[in-house]
Short mmCIF file of C-alpha atoms in Angstrom, two decimals:
data_model
loop_
_atom_site.label_atom_id
_atom_site.label_comp_id
_atom_site.label_asym_id
_atom_site.label_seq_id
_atom_site.Cartn_x
_atom_site.Cartn_y
_atom_site.Cartn_z
CA UNK A 1 107.11 -75.95 -23.03
CA UNK A 2 105.60 -76.32 -26.45
CA UNK A 3 108.75 -76.80 -28.50
CA UNK A 4 106.92 -77.06 -31.82
CA UNK A 5 105.12 -73.75 -31.26
CA UNK A 6 108.34 -71.85 -30.60
CA UNK A 7 110.17 -73.62 -33.44
CA UNK A 8 107.31 -72.55 -35.72
CA UNK A 9 108.15 -68.96 -34.75
CA UNK A 10 111.81 -69.60 -35.57
CA UNK A 11 110.77 -71.05 -38.94
CA UNK A 12 108.69 -67.93 -39.63
CA UNK A 13 111.86 -65.90 -38.99
CA UNK A 14 113.82 -68.21 -41.31
CA UNK A 15 111.25 -67.57 -44.03
CA UNK A 16 111.78 -63.82 -43.60
CA UNK A 17 115.50 -64.40 -44.19
CA UNK A 18 114.70 -66.45 -47.30
CA UNK A 19 112.57 -63.62 -48.69
CA UNK A 20 115.45 -61.14 -48.48
CA UNK A 21 118.05 -63.50 -49.94
CA UNK A 22 119.62 -64.58 -46.66
CA UNK A 23 120.32 -68.17 -45.67
CA UNK A 24 117.00 -69.10 -44.02
CA UNK A 25 117.88 -69.42 -40.37
CA UNK A 26 115.65 -68.11 -37.62
CA UNK A 27 116.10 -67.90 -33.86
CA UNK A 28 113.78 -67.23 -30.94
CA UNK A 29 114.65 -66.65 -27.28
CA UNK A 30 111.95 -67.64 -24.81
CA UNK A 31 111.71 -67.40 -21.02
CA UNK A 32 108.87 -69.44 -19.60
CA UNK A 33 106.13 -69.01 -22.17
CA UNK A 34 107.16 -65.47 -23.11
CA UNK A 35 108.94 -64.72 -26.37
CA UNK A 36 111.81 -62.39 -25.50
CA UNK A 37 113.46 -62.03 -28.92
CA UNK A 38 112.97 -63.03 -32.57
CA UNK A 39 115.64 -62.78 -35.27
CA UNK A 40 116.78 -64.09 -38.62
CA UNK A 41 120.01 -64.00 -40.57
CA UNK A 42 121.18 -60.58 -41.80
CA UNK A 43 124.77 -61.36 -42.73
CA UNK A 44 124.44 -60.50 -46.42
CA UNK A 45 122.14 -57.49 -46.07
CA UNK A 46 124.16 -56.02 -43.19
CA UNK A 47 127.45 -57.07 -44.79
CA UNK A 48 128.52 -58.21 -41.34
CA UNK A 49 129.91 -61.61 -40.33
CA UNK A 50 128.12 -61.26 -36.99
CA UNK A 51 124.67 -61.15 -38.61
CA UNK A 52 123.74 -64.67 -37.53
CA UNK A 53 120.18 -65.19 -36.28
CA UNK A 54 121.39 -66.51 -32.93
CA UNK A 55 123.62 -63.52 -32.22
CA UNK A 56 120.92 -61.06 -33.21
CA UNK A 57 118.38 -62.83 -30.98
CA UNK A 58 120.81 -62.87 -28.04
CA UNK A 59 121.52 -59.17 -28.51
CA UNK A 60 117.82 -58.33 -28.59
CA UNK A 61 117.10 -60.52 -25.54
CA UNK A 62 119.91 -58.90 -23.52
CA UNK A 63 118.57 -55.46 -24.34
CA UNK A 64 115.00 -56.43 -23.46
CA UNK A 65 115.95 -58.13 -20.18
CA UNK A 66 118.53 -55.50 -19.22
CA UNK A 67 121.55 -57.75 -18.77
CA UNK A 68 123.85 -60.21 -20.47
CA UNK A 69 122.85 -63.27 -18.45
CA UNK A 70 119.89 -64.97 -20.12
CA UNK A 71 119.28 -67.30 -17.19
CA UNK A 72 116.07 -69.27 -17.51
CA UNK A 73 115.95 -68.76 -21.28
CA UNK A 74 115.63 -71.27 -24.08
CA UNK A 75 116.80 -70.59 -27.61
CA UNK A 76 115.02 -72.14 -30.59
CA UNK A 77 116.96 -72.14 -33.84
CA UNK A 78 116.25 -73.75 -37.18
CA UNK A 79 119.82 -74.93 -37.84
CA UNK A 80 122.48 -76.28 -35.50
CA UNK A 81 124.59 -73.30 -34.34
CA UNK A 82 128.13 -72.71 -35.55
CA UNK A 83 131.11 -72.29 -33.21
CA UNK A 84 130.64 -68.53 -32.93
CA UNK A 85 126.96 -68.85 -32.05
CA UNK A 86 127.53 -71.77 -29.69
CA UNK A 87 130.08 -69.63 -27.86
CA UNK A 88 127.57 -66.80 -27.58
CA UNK A 89 124.94 -69.20 -26.25
CA UNK A 90 127.36 -70.35 -23.54
CA UNK A 91 128.51 -66.83 -22.70
CA UNK A 92 124.96 -65.52 -22.41
CA UNK A 93 124.07 -68.37 -20.01
CA UNK A 94 121.15 -69.62 -22.08
CA UNK A 95 119.96 -72.76 -20.31
CA UNK A 96 118.50 -74.77 -23.18
CA UNK A 97 118.96 -74.95 -26.94
CA UNK A 98 116.31 -76.51 -29.14
CA UNK A 99 117.35 -76.82 -32.76
CA UNK A 100 115.72 -78.31 -35.82
CA UNK A 101 118.37 -79.84 -38.05
CA UNK A 102 122.09 -80.54 -37.98
CA UNK A 103 124.68 -78.60 -39.95
CA UNK A 104 127.29 -81.15 -41.08
CA UNK A 105 129.62 -78.42 -42.39
CA UNK A 106 129.66 -75.99 -39.45
CA UNK A 107 127.60 -77.38 -36.57
CA UNK A 108 129.24 -76.95 -33.18
CA UNK A 109 126.60 -78.68 -31.03
CA UNK A 110 126.52 -82.22 -32.42
CA UNK A 111 127.94 -82.42 -35.95
CA UNK A 112 131.55 -81.25 -35.65
CA UNK A 113 131.86 -80.34 -31.98
CA UNK A 114 129.99 -80.74 -28.70
CA UNK A 115 130.72 -77.26 -27.35
CA UNK A 116 127.51 -76.73 -25.37
CA UNK A 117 127.98 -79.79 -23.18
CA UNK A 118 131.76 -79.52 -22.71
CA UNK A 119 132.35 -79.96 -18.96
CA UNK A 120 135.62 -78.00 -19.17
CA UNK A 121 133.64 -74.80 -19.74
CA UNK A 122 131.98 -72.80 -16.97
CA UNK A 123 128.45 -73.29 -18.37
CA UNK A 124 126.75 -76.21 -20.08
CA UNK A 125 123.54 -76.07 -22.06
CA UNK A 126 120.78 -78.64 -22.32
CA UNK A 127 120.27 -79.58 -25.98
CA UNK A 128 117.17 -80.86 -27.74
CA UNK A 129 117.60 -81.77 -31.39
CA UNK A 130 115.17 -82.50 -34.19
CA UNK A 131 112.12 -80.32 -33.51
CA UNK A 132 110.52 -79.64 -36.92
CA UNK A 133 113.71 -80.88 -38.58
CA UNK A 134 112.01 -81.84 -41.83
CA UNK A 135 110.45 -78.40 -42.30
CA UNK A 136 113.73 -76.62 -41.61
CA UNK A 137 115.73 -78.92 -43.84
CA UNK A 138 113.23 -78.49 -46.68
CA UNK A 139 113.46 -74.69 -46.45
CA UNK A 140 117.27 -74.75 -46.50
CA UNK A 141 117.38 -77.13 -49.46
CA UNK A 142 114.91 -74.98 -51.39
CA UNK A 143 116.98 -71.85 -50.71
CA UNK A 144 120.21 -73.40 -51.95
CA UNK A 145 118.54 -74.96 -55.01
CA UNK A 146 117.17 -71.56 -55.99
CA UNK A 147 120.53 -69.92 -55.34
CA UNK A 148 122.30 -72.44 -57.60
CA UNK A 149 119.68 -71.95 -60.32
CA UNK A 150 120.06 -68.16 -60.15
CA UNK A 151 123.84 -68.44 -60.53
CA UNK A 152 123.31 -70.58 -63.60
#
């Protein structure tokens, strides 16, 4: 698998979120070499706490594949998933998560918790960290700098 290629797609989604004033997080679900779903944050525009890129990508992938089990799928996401998204990744049976950069305030994969590899749960997920981390981190920092400037 070409992790950088698929993370580039996730970064393109994150940039779409940035353009509409959303925290720039993008997610892509892939099976084999086929892109199944693309999504970016919509929490502010949808005024919905569930508008995380990961959840939207999982929803789209389930609809496209016709079931809730995303067996054989890999998710690429530009920021380490939160607890809610990590739970959805486990429950959808995604086999692998590739993420760009850690989230020290809410990350549930490596930063604050290790949910995806918890052997007490009925499904564990392979995790690959750090693919295009610098690019993702730069985009997030730029977003929050601009947000702080706008608020004065």
